[in-house]
Amino acid sequence: MDELFKKALLENDLALLMQVDKSDLHNHSTRGGNKRYIEQWTGASIEACPKMKSLDEMNVWYQKNIKILFSGRIGYEKRIDAAFIQAEQDGVKELHMSVGIGEEAMYGGSVSDLVENMKRAHLQYAPKINFAPEIAWSTYDDYDLSNEKLDEFLATGYFKSFDMYGCEEEVPTYKELFRKVKRSGLILKAHVGEFGSAELVQRAVEELELDQVQHGIAVANSPKVMNWLRDHRIQLNVCPTSNVLLSRVAGYETHPIKKLYEHGVRVTINSDDMLIFDQSVSQEYLNLYRSGNLDVEALNLIRKYGLGY
């Protein structure tokens, strides 16, 4: 598999690269699907995502260009199907895909029915993928209501990881919540260091006892924090195209994943919101290689990090 991966990069062969085992550990299910499948199902043509300056701008664009194409439970399930279809087609063997607290509303508030649909889609479209379903918590939602629903999610025994997103500055304050989730044995993640500082990333990891960080690219600004993450073996699940199109970095050639990797920080390469950014994990590897950011040996090692090596 190592030689096949290197050959695919050296020959700029996307089809070959899609045959190589890889992971996607940062995927927001309803936004993580195959764009062509969605276009075929809806009969609509989704325009290419422009470069934007904020998550708010991205969410407005998503509502106007993609979310409007779907309605109700059928539309929701089609987006879930599209995410599994995308992962299967791209050679993803390890998939962490998040489901937001609140999405059970599509099933009249039934978490068990939501879980049954996830199981159905997994079995139907990507049965050979090692799937780690993930609970996603937004800092913008009502704490008490979300906490009550979280208990129902945890009680299913289905979910393998937990992620928090929203206001980065608030993330480290959820210590009690993360302790509860940790007692259930889930992998702990949070979105920090995409817009926030390197120091915020370290504080979140320390306070919440995180196993992995979603994005975390701001730590490249601090050798001290990079050293700390390296020494504590904290993994950053990086999404290059997301960072470029949200104006966090100027381009692939200057993406800080190179600096992080060379500093010994464990990094992985992921898709984030495939329906929006329209770059598969395989394309992300090619983007970084073509730009001269990382060589084939480094990219292959990063690929293996995602698979648990």
Coordinates of C-alpha atoms in Angstrom, one line a residue:
M1 CA 0.0 0.0 0.0
D2 CA 2.9 2.4 0.7
E3 CA 4.4 2.0 -2.7
L4 CA 1.0 2.3 -4.4
F5 CA 0.3 5.6 -2.5
K6 CA 3.7 7.0 -3.5
K7 CA 3.3 6.0 -7.1
A8 CA -0.1 7.7 -7.2
L9 CA 1.3 11.0 -6.0
L10 CA 4.4 10.9 -8.2
E11 CA 2.2 10.2 -11.3
N12 CA -0.5 12.6 -10.3
D13 CA -3.0 9.8 -10.5
L14 CA -6.1 10.6 -8.5
A15 CA -7.9 7.4 -9.6
L16 CA -5.0 5.3 -8.3
L17 CA -4.8 7.3 -5.1
M18 CA -8.5 6.6 -4.4
Q19 CA -7.6 2.9 -4.2
V20 CA -5.2 3.5 -1.3
D21 CA -6.3 3.0 2.3
K22 CA -6.7 6.3 4.1
S23 CA -8.7 7.9 6.9
D24 CA -11.1 10.8 7.3
L25 CA -11.3 11.8 11.0
H26 CA -12.8 15.2 10.6
N27 CA -16.1 14.9 8.7
H28 CA -19.4 16.7 9.4
S29 CA -21.8 14.1 8.1
T30 CA -24.6 16.2 6.6
R31 CA -22.0 18.4 5.0
G32 CA -19.5 15.6 4.2
G33 CA -21.1 13.9 1.2
N34 CA -20.4 13.4 -2.4
K35 CA -21.4 16.4 -4.4
R36 CA -22.1 14.6 -7.6
Y37 CA -24.5 12.2 -5.9
I38 CA -26.4 15.1 -4.4
E39 CA -26.5 17.0 -7.7
Q40 CA -27.9 13.9 -9.4
W41 CA -30.5 13.4 -6.8
T42 CA -31.7 17.0 -6.6
G43 CA -31.2 17.8 -10.3
A44 CA -29.4 21.0 -9.2
S45 CA -25.9 22.2 -10.1
I46 CA -24.1 23.4 -7.0
E47 CA -21.6 26.2 -7.7
A48 CA -18.0 26.1 -6.6
C49 CA -17.4 27.4 -3.1
P50 CA -15.7 30.8 -3.2
K51 CA -13.0 32.0 -0.8
M52 CA -14.6 33.3 2.4
K53 CA -13.5 35.1 5.5
S54 CA -15.6 33.5 8.3
L55 CA -17.7 30.6 9.4
D56 CA -20.7 32.9 9.4
E57 CA -20.1 33.7 5.7
M58 CA -19.7 30.0 5.0
N59 CA -23.0 29.1 6.8
V60 CA -24.9 31.7 4.8
W61 CA -23.4 30.4 1.5
Y62 CA -24.3 26.8 2.6
Q63 CA -27.9 27.7 3.4
K64 CA -28.3 29.5 0.1
N65 CA -26.6 27.0 -2.2
I66 CA -26.9 23.6 -0.6
K67 CA -29.3 23.4 2.4
I68 CA -32.1 24.9 0.4
L69 CA -32.1 21.8 -1.8
F70 CA -33.2 19.5 1.0
S71 CA -36.2 19.3 3.2
G72 CA -37.3 17.0 6.0
R73 CA -36.2 13.6 6.9
I74 CA -35.6 12.4 3.3
G75 CA -33.3 15.2 2.6
Y76 CA -31.4 14.6 5.8
E77 CA -31.0 10.9 5.1
K78 CA -29.8 11.6 1.5
R79 CA -27.0 13.8 2.9
I80 CA -26.0 11.0 5.3
D81 CA -26.0 8.5 2.5
A82 CA -23.9 10.8 0.4
A83 CA -21.2 11.0 3.2
F84 CA -20.9 7.2 3.3
I85 CA -20.9 7.0 -0.5
Q86 CA -18.1 9.6 -0.7
A87 CA -15.9 7.8 1.9
E88 CA -16.4 4.4 0.2
Q89 CA -15.5 5.8 -3.3
D90 CA -12.4 7.6 -1.9
G91 CA -10.8 4.6 -0.3
V92 CA -11.5 5.7 3.3
K93 CA -11.0 2.8 5.7
E94 CA -11.2 4.7 9.0
L95 CA -14.1 7.2 9.2
H96 CA -15.0 9.5 12.1
M97 CA -18.2 11.3 11.2
S98 CA -20.1 13.6 13.5
V99 CA -23.8 13.9 14.2
G100 CA -25.0 17.0 15.9
I101 CA -27.1 17.0 19.1
G102 CA -30.4 18.3 17.7
E103 CA -30.4 16.2 14.5
E104 CA -32.6 13.6 16.3
A105 CA -35.4 16.2 15.7
M106 CA -35.6 14.6 12.2
Y107 CA -36.9 11.5 13.9
G108 CA -39.4 13.2 16.2
G109 CA -36.7 13.5 18.9
S110 CA -35.8 9.8 18.8
V111 CA -32.1 9.2 19.2
S112 CA -32.6 5.5 18.7
D113 CA -34.2 6.1 15.3
L114 CA -31.4 8.4 14.2
V115 CA -28.9 5.7 15.2
E116 CA -30.8 3.1 13.2
N117 CA -30.6 5.3 10.1
M118 CA -26.8 5.7 10.6
K119 CA -26.5 1.9 10.9
R120 CA -28.6 1.4 7.8
A121 CA -26.5 3.9 5.7
H122 CA -23.3 2.4 6.9
L123 CA -24.3 -1.1 6.1
Q124 CA -25.8 -0.2 2.7
Y125 CA -23.1 2.0 1.3
A126 CA -19.8 1.4 3.2
P127 CA -20.0 -1.8 5.2
K128 CA -16.2 -2.4 5.0
I129 CA -15.3 1.0 6.5
N130 CA -14.3 1.1 10.2
F131 CA -16.9 3.7 11.3
A132 CA -16.6 5.6 14.5
P133 CA -19.8 7.7 14.9
E134 CA -19.2 10.9 16.7
I135 CA -21.4 13.2 18.8
A136 CA -21.1 16.9 18.0
W137 CA -22.0 19.6 20.6
S138 CA -22.4 23.2 19.7
T139 CA -21.5 25.8 22.3
Y140 CA -24.3 28.0 20.8
D141 CA -27.1 25.6 21.9
D142 CA -28.9 25.6 25.2
Y143 CA -26.7 23.7 27.7
D144 CA -29.5 22.0 29.7
L145 CA -31.4 20.8 26.7
S146 CA -28.2 19.5 24.9
N147 CA -27.0 17.9 28.1
E148 CA -30.3 16.0 28.5
K149 CA -30.1 14.8 24.9
L150 CA -26.4 13.9 25.3
D151 CA -27.4 11.3 28.0
E152 CA -29.7 9.7 25.4
F153 CA -26.9 9.6 22.8
L154 CA -24.5 8.1 25.3
A155 CA -27.0 5.5 26.4
T156 CA -27.2 4.0 23.0
G157 CA -23.6 2.8 23.3
Y158 CA -23.2 3.5 19.6
F159 CA -21.0 6.5 19.5
K160 CA -17.2 6.3 19.7
S161 CA -16.1 9.9 19.9
F162 CA -17.2 13.4 21.0
D163 CA -16.5 16.8 19.4
M164 CA -17.3 20.3 20.4
Y165 CA -17.5 23.3 18.0
G166 CA -18.7 26.8 18.1
C167 CA -17.1 29.7 20.1
E168 CA -13.5 28.6 20.5
E169 CA -13.0 30.8 23.6
E170 CA -15.8 29.0 25.4
V171 CA -14.6 25.5 24.6
P172 CA -12.2 25.1 27.6
T173 CA -14.9 26.0 30.0
Y174 CA -16.8 22.7 29.5
K175 CA -14.6 20.7 31.8
E176 CA -17.5 19.0 33.7
L177 CA -19.2 18.0 30.5
F178 CA -16.1 16.4 29.0
R179 CA -15.5 14.5 32.2
K180 CA -18.9 13.0 31.9
V181 CA -18.2 12.0 28.3
K182 CA -14.8 10.6 29.2
R183 CA -16.5 8.2 31.7
S184 CA -18.3 6.7 28.7
G185 CA -15.0 5.9 27.1
L186 CA -15.3 8.2 24.0
I187 CA -12.5 9.8 22.1
L188 CA -12.5 13.5 23.1
K189 CA -12.1 16.2 20.4
A190 CA -12.8 19.9 20.1
H191 CA -12.6 22.6 17.4
V192 CA -9.9 25.0 18.6
G193 CA -7.0 26.7 16.9
E194 CA -8.8 27.3 13.6
F195 CA -9.5 30.9 14.4
G196 CA -8.2 31.0 18.0
S197 CA -4.6 31.1 19.4
A198 CA -2.0 28.4 20.0
E199 CA -2.3 29.1 23.7
L200 CA -6.1 28.4 23.6
V201 CA -5.4 25.1 22.0
Q202 CA -3.1 24.0 24.8
R203 CA -5.6 25.3 27.4
A204 CA -8.4 23.3 25.8
V205 CA -6.4 20.1 25.7
E206 CA -5.3 20.5 29.3
E207 CA -8.7 21.5 30.7
L208 CA -10.8 19.0 28.8
E209 CA -8.2 16.2 28.5
L210 CA -8.6 16.1 24.8
D211 CA -7.2 13.2 22.7
Q212 CA -7.4 15.1 19.4
V213 CA -7.9 18.6 18.1
Q214 CA -10.0 19.5 15.1
H215 CA -7.9 21.9 13.0
G216 CA -5.5 23.3 15.6
I217 CA -3.3 25.0 13.0
A218 CA -2.7 28.1 15.1
V219 CA -0.2 26.1 17.2
A220 CA 2.2 26.5 14.3
N221 CA 2.7 30.1 15.6
S222 CA 4.2 28.8 18.9
P223 CA 7.2 26.5 19.1
K224 CA 6.4 26.1 22.8
V225 CA 2.9 24.8 22.2
M226 CA 4.1 22.6 19.3
N227 CA 6.6 21.0 21.6
W228 CA 4.0 20.5 24.2
L229 CA 1.6 18.8 21.8
R230 CA 4.4 16.6 20.4
D231 CA 5.5 15.5 23.8
H232 CA 1.9 14.7 24.9
R233 CA 1.1 13.0 21.5
I234 CA -2.0 15.1 20.8
Q235 CA -3.2 14.6 17.3
L236 CA -4.4 17.5 15.1
N237 CA -7.0 16.5 12.4
V238 CA -6.2 19.1 9.8
C239 CA -8.4 20.1 6.8
P240 CA -6.2 22.0 4.2
T241 CA -8.9 23.1 1.7
S242 CA -11.2 24.3 4.5
N243 CA -8.4 26.4 5.9
V244 CA -7.6 27.9 2.4
L245 CA -11.2 28.7 1.5
L246 CA -11.9 30.1 4.9
S247 CA -8.9 32.4 4.6
R248 CA -7.0 30.8 7.5
V249 CA -4.0 30.3 5.2
A250 CA -3.1 31.8 1.9
G251 CA -2.7 28.6 0.0
Y252 CA -1.6 24.9 0.0
E253 CA 2.0 25.8 -0.4
T254 CA 2.1 27.9 2.8
H255 CA -0.2 25.6 4.8
P256 CA 1.3 25.2 8.3
I257 CA 0.8 21.4 8.2
K258 CA 4.4 21.2 7.0
K259 CA 5.7 23.2 10.0
L260 CA 3.6 21.1 12.4
Y261 CA 4.8 17.8 10.9
E262 CA 8.5 18.8 10.8
H263 CA 8.1 19.9 14.5
G264 CA 7.0 16.4 15.4
V265 CA 3.3 17.1 15.9
R266 CA 1.1 14.2 14.9
V267 CA -1.2 15.4 12.1
T268 CA -3.8 13.8 9.9
I269 CA -5.4 15.0 6.6
N270 CA -9.2 15.2 6.4
S271 CA -12.1 16.6 4.3
D272 CA -14.2 18.6 6.9
D273 CA -17.2 19.7 4.8
M274 CA -16.9 17.9 1.4
L275 CA -20.3 19.2 0.1
I276 CA -19.0 22.8 0.6
F277 CA -15.3 22.6 -0.2
D278 CA -15.5 19.7 -2.7
Q279 CA -12.1 18.3 -2.1
S280 CA -11.8 14.6 -1.1
V281 CA -9.2 13.3 1.2
S282 CA -7.3 11.9 -1.9
Q283 CA -7.4 15.3 -3.5
E284 CA -6.1 16.9 -0.3
Y285 CA -3.0 14.7 -0.5
L286 CA -2.5 15.7 -4.1
N287 CA -3.1 19.4 -3.3
L288 CA -0.3 19.3 -0.7
Y289 CA 2.1 17.3 -2.9
R290 CA 1.5 19.4 -6.0
S291 CA 2.1 22.6 -4.1
G292 CA 5.5 21.4 -2.8
N293 CA 4.3 21.6 0.8
L294 CA 5.1 18.0 1.7
D295 CA 7.0 15.2 0.0
V296 CA 5.7 11.6 -0.7
E297 CA 7.4 10.2 2.4
A298 CA 5.9 12.7 4.8
L299 CA 2.5 12.4 3.2
N300 CA 2.6 8.6 3.4
L301 CA 3.5 8.7 7.1
I302 CA 0.7 11.2 7.8
R303 CA -1.7 8.8 5.9
K304 CA -0.6 6.0 8.2
Y305 CA -1.1 8.2 11.3
G306 CA -4.7 8.5 10.4
L307 CA -5.0 4.7 10.2
G308 CA -3.6 4.3 13.7
Y309 CA 0.0 3.5 13.0

